[in-house]
Each structure stands twice: as C-alpha cells, then as structure tokens.
C-alpha cells in the first residue's frame, strides 16, 4: 500500500500546516481548508474537527468579523500556546526532514567499493 | 450529494451532542457551503470535497467527548468519550480486548476488595467491643478504624487509576485518529 505512508505523513503535519498558516495571518476555515487541500490534498471537511480540537487544546481562538454580505464570519487566530506549539513542531519537522534527507541523499560510495573489487577480479 | 443531503446526514450523526455544540458545528459547514458557492463551486463539488458527513460527525463527536471528559470527570462523560472513540474505529476493540479485560478485572477486584475491607472494618468497629475481642475494646476500635481507612485508601487508589486509565485511552485514540482517511480514501479510485 503506497498510500499508507503518505496518509501517515500528512496526518502528522496537518496541525503544523494550520499553525504555520495562521502565524502568517488570521484566517477563516474555508480559506484554510482550500489552501491546504490545494497544497497537500487533504479533505476539506476534516478542517472542522481539527480546528475544534486545536481550539480545545488552546492553540487557536476565534472571533467574529462582520461581513458586508451575509452573516458574520468566524476567524481563527493563534494564541501564545499556539505559537509555542508552532515553534516546537517546526523544530521537530526540520530535524526529521534533515535526518531523512541525510539517509535518502547519502552518496552510494560504500556500495561502489565491492563493485570495483568485483570488476578487478 | 446536495447541500441539504449533506447537512441532513451530518446533523443526524451529531444527535446526542449538546444542542449548542451541534448548532455551532452545523453553522461551520453551512458557512463552508456559502463560501464555496461564492467561489463559484457547485453544491455537489463542495460536498464531495468535504468528505463523508457520517464520518465527519463521528470525528466531531469523538472530539466533543474527549473535551467533555477533560472538563468534568464523571462516569457519564467517561462513557461518552470512550463510546464516541470506539465509534470512530480508532481503537480496534477486538485487538485490545485481551489487554483491556485483565486490566478491568484487576481494577474491579481492587474496588470490591476496598469495599469489602471497609465493610469488615465497620463490622469490627461496631461488633468487636461487645464480643470480647482479643485486643480488648480499644484494640477492636483501632482495628476497625484502621481497616475502614485501608478500605477508603484502596477506593481512592482505584478512582485515581481509573481516571489515569481513561486519560491514557483517550490519548492513545487521539494519537491514532485517522483524520485524513475519509478524504484520502476515494483518492486512489479517482486516479485509477
């Protein structure tokens, strides 16, 4: 199942992505959902359980903005706890990417030595 | 699926949540349809991008259950949280059963022992002084009070362990939350 690792990876970084988006500026759920669904292919509906969870964890808070057309819109902004979570998760993400890159991009030098020996024989 | 169908199935799945919470959630998704329509998408497109409303409702219920347990540690909030999480399928009960049963058995035995020791203590305290217990009246009273104290202590320990166990269960389930699953599952079908 090639999709499995992809699902696990996306699941892991979804919170980080939302934190990073909100750090750039306050936003509303539709905007967050469409940005993330374009970028990492996530289901738009899942943003609502996630936002409620982040709100329960105290990482984001909401406020209403009056709209010229229709009902007022619910905006999300980062709390101090959210900013701390963003810092911590960003550091974890960077360290993880570095570690994986180091393995994936490692030069194939060790494998070349036995091959050369084989050629000499 | 039309907007009305989606909202109907979502609301159906949210039955049992507090009215205010369910209304708030419904308003979130209604606003999503409004924004989507304003961006020029059809109801069917928006509903398809949102995912399965039944599954979304189960996730929202699990989230609400976990939150309620965090606010008030009562037997009903514990049951609510655990059943909501089971509904989510985040915990495979058949796999966990061999682990969970002995744990619950031990806890139950502990609770019963605590209650038994407490009752025995009360009995010794009430009857001991009159039947000429070996330690005399004072000995019987002290033994009775001591046993009742031990019973209370075991009951308290049981309550503490239970709370810790439920916290751990919720933590585990949240960790294994399949948040992206409903959206990603149809993906391979579309590509294939």
CSV table of C-alpha atoms in Angstrom, one decimal:
chain,number,residue,atom,x,y,z
A,1,UNK,CA,0.0,0.0,0.0
A,2,UNK,CA,2.0,3.0,-1.2
A,3,UNK,CA,-0.7,5.4,0.1
A,4,UNK,CA,-0.2,4.4,3.7
A,5,UNK,CA,3.0,6.3,4.4
A,6,UNK,CA,1.6,9.3,2.6
A,7,UNK,CA,-1.6,9.3,4.8
A,8,UNK,CA,0.5,9.0,8.0
A,9,UNK,CA,2.9,11.8,6.9
A,10,UNK,CA,0.0,14.2,6.0
A,11,UNK,CA,-1.8,13.4,9.2
A,12,UNK,CA,1.3,14.2,11.2
A,13,UNK,CA,1.9,17.6,9.5
A,14,UNK,CA,-1.6,18.8,9.3
A,15,UNK,CA,-1.6,20.6,12.6
A,16,UNK,CA,1.8,22.1,11.8
A,17,UNK,CA,0.5,23.4,8.5
A,18,UNK,CA,-2.5,25.1,10.1
A,19,UNK,CA,-0.4,26.6,12.8
A,20,UNK,CA,2.0,28.0,10.1
A,21,UNK,CA,-0.8,29.4,8.0
A,22,UNK,CA,-2.4,31.2,11.0
A,23,UNK,CA,1.0,32.5,12.0
A,24,UNK,CA,1.1,34.4,8.7
A,25,UNK,CA,-2.3,35.9,9.4
A,26,UNK,CA,-5.7,35.3,10.9
A,27,UNK,CA,-7.9,33.3,8.6
A,28,UNK,CA,-11.3,31.5,8.4
A,29,UNK,CA,-11.9,27.8,8.0
A,30,UNK,CA,-12.9,27.9,4.3
A,31,UNK,CA,-9.7,29.7,3.4
A,32,UNK,CA,-7.5,27.3,5.5
A,33,UNK,CA,-9.3,24.3,4.0
A,34,UNK,CA,-8.9,25.4,0.4
A,35,UNK,CA,-5.2,26.4,0.9
A,36,UNK,CA,-4.4,23.0,2.5
A,37,UNK,CA,-6.5,20.9,0.1
A,38,UNK,CA,-4.6,22.5,-2.8
A,39,UNK,CA,-1.2,22.1,-1.1
A,40,UNK,CA,-1.4,18.7,0.5
A,41,UNK,CA,-4.5,17.2,-0.9
A,42,UNK,CA,-6.5,16.9,2.3
A,43,UNK,CA,-10.3,16.6,2.6
A,44,UNK,CA,-11.8,20.0,3.2
A,45,UNK,CA,-14.3,18.6,5.8
A,46,UNK,CA,-11.6,17.4,8.1
A,47,UNK,CA,-10.5,21.0,8.9
A,48,UNK,CA,-13.5,21.5,11.2
A,49,UNK,CA,-12.8,18.6,13.6
A,50,UNK,CA,-9.2,19.7,13.6
A,51,UNK,CA,-10.0,23.4,14.3
A,52,UNK,CA,-12.3,22.4,17.2
A,53,UNK,CA,-9.6,20.2,18.6
A,54,UNK,CA,-6.9,22.9,18.3
A,55,UNK,CA,-9.4,25.3,20.0
A,56,UNK,CA,-10.0,22.8,22.8
A,57,UNK,CA,-6.2,22.5,23.2
A,58,UNK,CA,-6.0,26.3,23.5
A,59,UNK,CA,-3.8,26.7,20.4
A,60,UNK,CA,-6.2,28.9,18.5
A,61,UNK,CA,-9.1,31.2,19.4
A,62,UNK,CA,-12.0,32.5,17.3
A,63,UNK,CA,-13.6,35.9,16.8
A,64,UNK,CA,-16.4,37.1,14.6
A,65,UNK,CA,-15.9,39.7,11.8
A,66,UNK,CA,-19.0,41.5,10.4
A,67,UNK,CA,-19.4,40.8,6.7
A,68,UNK,CA,-20.9,43.2,4.2
A,69,UNK,CA,-22.8,40.3,2.6
A,70,UNK,CA,-24.4,37.5,4.7
A,71,UNK,CA,-23.7,36.5,8.3
A,72,UNK,CA,-20.6,37.4,10.1
A,73,UNK,CA,-17.6,35.2,9.6
A,74,UNK,CA,-15.6,33.2,12.2
A,75,UNK,CA,-11.9,34.0,12.1
A,76,UNK,CA,-9.2,32.0,13.8
A,77,UNK,CA,-6.0,33.4,15.4
A,78,UNK,CA,-3.0,31.8,17.1
A,79,UNK,CA,-2.8,32.0,20.9
A,80,UNK,CA,0.6,32.2,22.7
A,81,UNK,CA,0.3,28.4,23.3
A,82,UNK,CA,-0.3,28.0,19.6
A,83,UNK,CA,2.8,30.0,18.7
A,84,UNK,CA,4.9,27.9,21.2
A,85,UNK,CA,3.4,24.7,19.6
A,86,UNK,CA,4.3,26.1,16.1
A,87,UNK,CA,7.9,26.7,17.2
A,88,UNK,CA,8.2,23.2,18.8
A,89,UNK,CA,6.7,21.4,15.9
A,90,UNK,CA,8.7,23.4,13.3
A,91,UNK,CA,11.9,22.4,15.1
A,92,UNK,CA,10.8,18.7,15.2
A,93,UNK,CA,9.8,18.8,11.5
A,94,UNK,CA,13.2,20.4,10.4
A,95,UNK,CA,15.1,17.8,12.4
A,96,UNK,CA,13.0,15.0,10.9
A,97,UNK,CA,13.5,16.2,7.3
A,98,UNK,CA,17.2,16.6,7.9
A,99,UNK,CA,17.5,13.1,9.3
A,100,UNK,CA,15.5,11.6,6.4
A,101,UNK,CA,17.4,13.6,3.8
A,102,UNK,CA,20.7,12.5,5.2
A,103,UNK,CA,19.7,8.9,4.7
A,104,UNK,CA,18.0,9.3,1.3
A,105,UNK,CA,20.7,11.6,-0.2
A,106,UNK,CA,23.6,9.6,1.2
A,107,UNK,CA,26.2,9.0,-1.6
A,108,UNK,CA,26.3,5.4,-2.8
A,109,UNK,CA,30.1,5.3,-2.1
A,110,UNK,CA,30.0,2.2,0.3
A,111,UNK,CA,28.3,0.1,-2.4
A,112,UNK,CA,30.8,1.2,-5.0
A,113,UNK,CA,33.8,-0.4,-3.3
A,114,UNK,CA,32.7,-4.1,-3.5
A,115,UNK,CA,31.6,-3.5,-7.1
A,116,UNK,CA,35.1,-2.2,-8.1
A,117,UNK,CA,36.7,-5.2,-6.4
A,118,UNK,CA,34.3,-7.4,-8.4
A,119,UNK,CA,35.4,-5.7,-11.6
A,120,UNK,CA,39.1,-6.3,-10.8
A,121,UNK,CA,38.7,-10.0,-10.3
B,1,UNK,CA,-24.9,14.9,-2.8
B,2,UNK,CA,-26.7,18.2,-2.4
B,3,UNK,CA,-26.1,20.7,0.4
B,4,UNK,CA,-29.4,19.7,2.1
B,5,UNK,CA,-28.5,16.0,1.9
B,6,UNK,CA,-25.0,16.6,3.3
B,7,UNK,CA,-26.4,18.8,6.2
B,8,UNK,CA,-29.1,16.3,6.9
B,9,UNK,CA,-26.7,13.4,7.3
B,10,UNK,CA,-24.3,15.5,9.3
B,11,UNK,CA,-27.0,16.6,11.7
B,12,UNK,CA,-28.2,13.0,12.0
B,13,UNK,CA,-24.7,12.0,13.0
B,14,UNK,CA,-24.5,14.8,15.6
B,15,UNK,CA,-27.6,13.7,17.6
B,16,UNK,CA,-26.6,13.3,21.2
B,17,UNK,CA,-24.2,16.2,21.3
B,18,UNK,CA,-25.3,19.3,23.3
B,19,UNK,CA,-27.6,21.4,21.2
B,20,UNK,CA,-25.3,24.5,21.2
B,21,UNK,CA,-22.3,22.4,20.1
B,22,UNK,CA,-24.3,20.7,17.3
B,23,UNK,CA,-25.7,24.0,16.1
B,24,UNK,CA,-22.2,25.6,16.1
B,25,UNK,CA,-20.8,22.7,14.0
B,26,UNK,CA,-23.7,22.8,11.6
B,27,UNK,CA,-23.2,26.6,11.2
B,28,UNK,CA,-19.5,26.0,10.3
B,29,UNK,CA,-20.4,23.6,7.5
B,30,UNK,CA,-23.3,25.9,6.3
B,31,UNK,CA,-20.7,28.7,6.1
B,32,UNK,CA,-18.4,26.4,4.1
B,33,UNK,CA,-21.2,25.9,1.5
B,34,UNK,CA,-21.8,29.6,1.4
B,35,UNK,CA,-18.1,30.4,0.8
B,36,UNK,CA,-17.9,27.6,-1.7
B,37,UNK,CA,-20.9,28.9,-3.6
B,38,UNK,CA,-19.4,32.4,-3.6
B,39,UNK,CA,-16.2,30.9,-5.1
B,40,UNK,CA,-18.3,29.5,-7.9
B,41,UNK,CA,-18.4,25.8,-7.0
B,42,UNK,CA,-21.5,23.7,-7.2
B,43,UNK,CA,-23.1,22.1,-4.1
B,44,UNK,CA,-22.1,18.6,-5.3
B,45,UNK,CA,-18.5,19.7,-5.8
B,46,UNK,CA,-18.3,21.2,-2.3
B,47,UNK,CA,-20.0,18.2,-0.7
B,48,UNK,CA,-17.6,15.8,-2.4
B,49,UNK,CA,-14.6,17.8,-1.3
B,50,UNK,CA,-15.9,17.9,2.3
B,51,UNK,CA,-15.9,14.1,2.6
B,52,UNK,CA,-18.3,11.7,4.2
B,53,UNK,CA,-20.7,13.6,6.6
B,54,UNK,CA,-21.3,10.5,8.7
B,55,UNK,CA,-17.5,10.0,9.3
B,56,UNK,CA,-17.1,13.8,10.0
B,57,UNK,CA,-19.9,13.6,12.5
B,58,UNK,CA,-18.1,10.6,14.2
B,59,UNK,CA,-14.9,12.6,14.4
B,60,UNK,CA,-16.6,15.6,15.8
B,61,UNK,CA,-18.4,13.5,18.4
B,62,UNK,CA,-15.2,11.9,19.5
B,63,UNK,CA,-13.6,15.3,19.8
B,64,UNK,CA,-16.5,16.6,21.8
B,65,UNK,CA,-16.5,13.5,24.0
B,66,UNK,CA,-12.7,13.9,24.8
B,67,UNK,CA,-13.2,17.5,25.6
B,68,UNK,CA,-16.1,16.9,28.0
B,69,UNK,CA,-14.0,14.3,29.8
B,70,UNK,CA,-11.3,16.9,30.1
B,71,UNK,CA,-13.8,19.3,31.7
B,72,UNK,CA,-15.7,17.0,34.1
B,73,UNK,CA,-14.5,13.6,35.2
B,74,UNK,CA,-17.8,11.8,35.7
B,75,UNK,CA,-18.9,8.3,34.8
B,76,UNK,CA,-21.2,9.5,32.1
B,77,UNK,CA,-18.6,11.7,30.4
B,78,UNK,CA,-16.1,8.8,30.5
B,79,UNK,CA,-18.6,6.5,28.9
B,80,UNK,CA,-19.4,9.2,26.3
B,81,UNK,CA,-15.8,9.8,25.4
B,82,UNK,CA,-15.0,6.1,25.2
B,83,UNK,CA,-18.0,5.1,23.1
B,84,UNK,CA,-17.5,8.1,20.8
B,85,UNK,CA,-13.9,7.0,20.2
B,86,UNK,CA,-15.0,3.4,19.7
B,87,UNK,CA,-17.5,4.7,17.1
B,88,UNK,CA,-14.6,6.3,15.3
B,89,UNK,CA,-12.9,3.0,14.9
B,90,UNK,CA,-9.6,4.5,16.2
B,91,UNK,CA,-9.4,1.6,18.7
B,92,UNK,CA,-9.8,-1.9,17.4
B,93,UNK,CA,-11.7,-3.4,20.3
B,94,UNK,CA,-11.0,-7.0,19.3
B,95,UNK,CA,-7.3,-6.4,19.3
B,96,UNK,CA,-7.4,-4.6,22.6
B,97,UNK,CA,-9.7,-6.9,24.4
B,98,UNK,CA,-7.0,-9.4,25.7
B,99,UNK,CA,-5.2,-6.4,27.2
B,100,UNK,CA,-8.2,-4.5,28.4
B,101,UNK,CA,-10.1,-7.3,30.1
B,102,UNK,CA,-7.4,-8.3,32.7
B,103,UNK,CA,-6.8,-4.6,33.4
B,104,UNK,CA,-10.5,-4.0,34.1
B,105,UNK,CA,-10.7,-7.3,36.0
B,106,UNK,CA,-7.9,-6.2,38.3
B,107,UNK,CA,-9.5,-2.8,38.8
B,108,UNK,CA,-12.9,-4.3,39.6
B,109,UNK,CA,-11.2,-6.7,42.1
B,110,UNK,CA,-9.5,-3.8,43.7
B,111,UNK,CA,-12.6,-1.8,44.1
B,112,UNK,CA,-14.5,-4.8,45.5
B,113,UNK,CA,-11.7,-5.6,47.9
B,114,UNK,CA,-11.7,-2.0,49.0
B,115,UNK,CA,-15.4,-2.0,49.7
B,116,UNK,CA,-15.1,-5.4,51.5
B,117,UNK,CA,-12.3,-4.2,53.7
B,118,UNK,CA,-14.3,-1.1,54.5
B,119,UNK,CA,-17.4,-3.1,55.5
B,120,UNK,CA,-15.3,-5.5,57.5
B,121,UNK,CA,-13.7,-2.6,59.3
B,122,UNK,CA,-17.1,-1.2,60.1
B,123,UNK,CA,-18.2,-4.6,61.4
B,124,UNK,CA,-15.2,-4.9,63.6
B,125,UNK,CA,-15.7,-1.4,64.9
B,126,UNK,CA,-19.4,-2.0,65.7
B,127,UNK,CA,-19.4,-5.6,67.0
B,128,UNK,CA,-15.8,-6.1,68.3
B,129,UNK,CA,-16.1,-4.1,71.5
B,130,UNK,CA,-19.2,-6.2,72.7
B,131,UNK,CA,-18.0,-9.7,72.0
B,132,UNK,CA,-14.8,-9.5,73.9
B,133,UNK,CA,-12.3,-9.3,71.0
B,134,UNK,CA,-8.7,-10.5,71.8
B,135,UNK,CA,-7.2,-6.9,71.9
B,136,UNK,CA,-9.9,-5.6,74.2
B,137,UNK,CA,-12.3,-2.8,73.4
B,138,UNK,CA,-9.6,-0.3,72.4
B,139,UNK,CA,-7.9,-2.9,70.2
B,140,UNK,CA,-11.2,-3.7,68.4
B,141,UNK,CA,-11.9,0.0,67.8
B,142,UNK,CA,-8.4,0.7,66.5
B,143,UNK,CA,-8.5,-2.3,64.2
B,144,UNK,CA,-12.0,-1.3,62.9
B,145,UNK,CA,-11.0,2.3,62.2
B,146,UNK,CA,-7.7,1.1,60.6
B,147,UNK,CA,-9.5,-1.4,58.3
B,148,UNK,CA,-12.0,1.3,57.3
B,149,UNK,CA,-9.1,3.6,56.5
B,150,UNK,CA,-7.5,1.0,54.4
B,151,UNK,CA,-10.7,0.4,52.5
B,152,UNK,CA,-11.0,4.1,51.8
B,153,UNK,CA,-7.4,4.3,50.6
B,154,UNK,CA,-8.0,1.4,48.2
B,155,UNK,CA,-11.1,3.1,46.9
B,156,UNK,CA,-9.2,6.3,46.3
B,157,UNK,CA,-6.4,4.5,44.6
B,158,UNK,CA,-8.9,2.8,42.4
B,159,UNK,CA,-10.5,6.1,41.4
B,160,UNK,CA,-7.1,7.6,40.6
B,161,UNK,CA,-6.1,4.6,38.5
B,162,UNK,CA,-9.4,4.6,36.6
B,163,UNK,CA,-9.0,8.3,35.8
B,164,UNK,CA,-5.5,7.7,34.6
B,165,UNK,CA,-6.6,4.7,32.5
B,166,UNK,CA,-9.3,6.7,30.8
B,167,UNK,CA,-6.9,9.6,30.1
B,168,UNK,CA,-4.5,7.1,28.6
B,169,UNK,CA,-7.2,5.6,26.4
B,170,UNK,CA,-8.3,9.0,25.1
B,171,UNK,CA,-4.7,10.0,24.5
B,172,UNK,CA,-4.0,6.8,22.6
B,173,UNK,CA,-7.1,7.1,20.5
B,174,UNK,CA,-6.3,10.7,19.6
B,175,UNK,CA,-2.9,9.7,18.6
B,176,UNK,CA,-4.3,7.2,16.2
B,177,UNK,CA,-7.0,9.4,14.9
B,178,UNK,CA,-7.5,8.8,11.2
B,179,UNK,CA,-8.2,12.5,10.4
B,180,UNK,CA,-7.4,12.3,6.7
B,181,UNK,CA,-8.9,8.9,6.0
B,182,UNK,CA,-12.3,9.9,4.7
B,183,UNK,CA,-10.8,12.4,2.3
B,184,UNK,CA,-7.9,10.3,1.1
B,185,UNK,CA,-9.8,7.0,0.7
B,186,UNK,CA,-11.7,7.9,-2.5
B,187,UNK,CA,-8.4,9.4,-3.9
B,188,UNK,CA,-7.0,6.2,-5.4
B,189,UNK,CA,-10.3,5.4,-7.1
B,190,UNK,CA,-10.3,8.8,-8.8
B,191,UNK,CA,-6.7,8.3,-10.0
B,192,UNK,CA,-7.2,4.7,-11.1
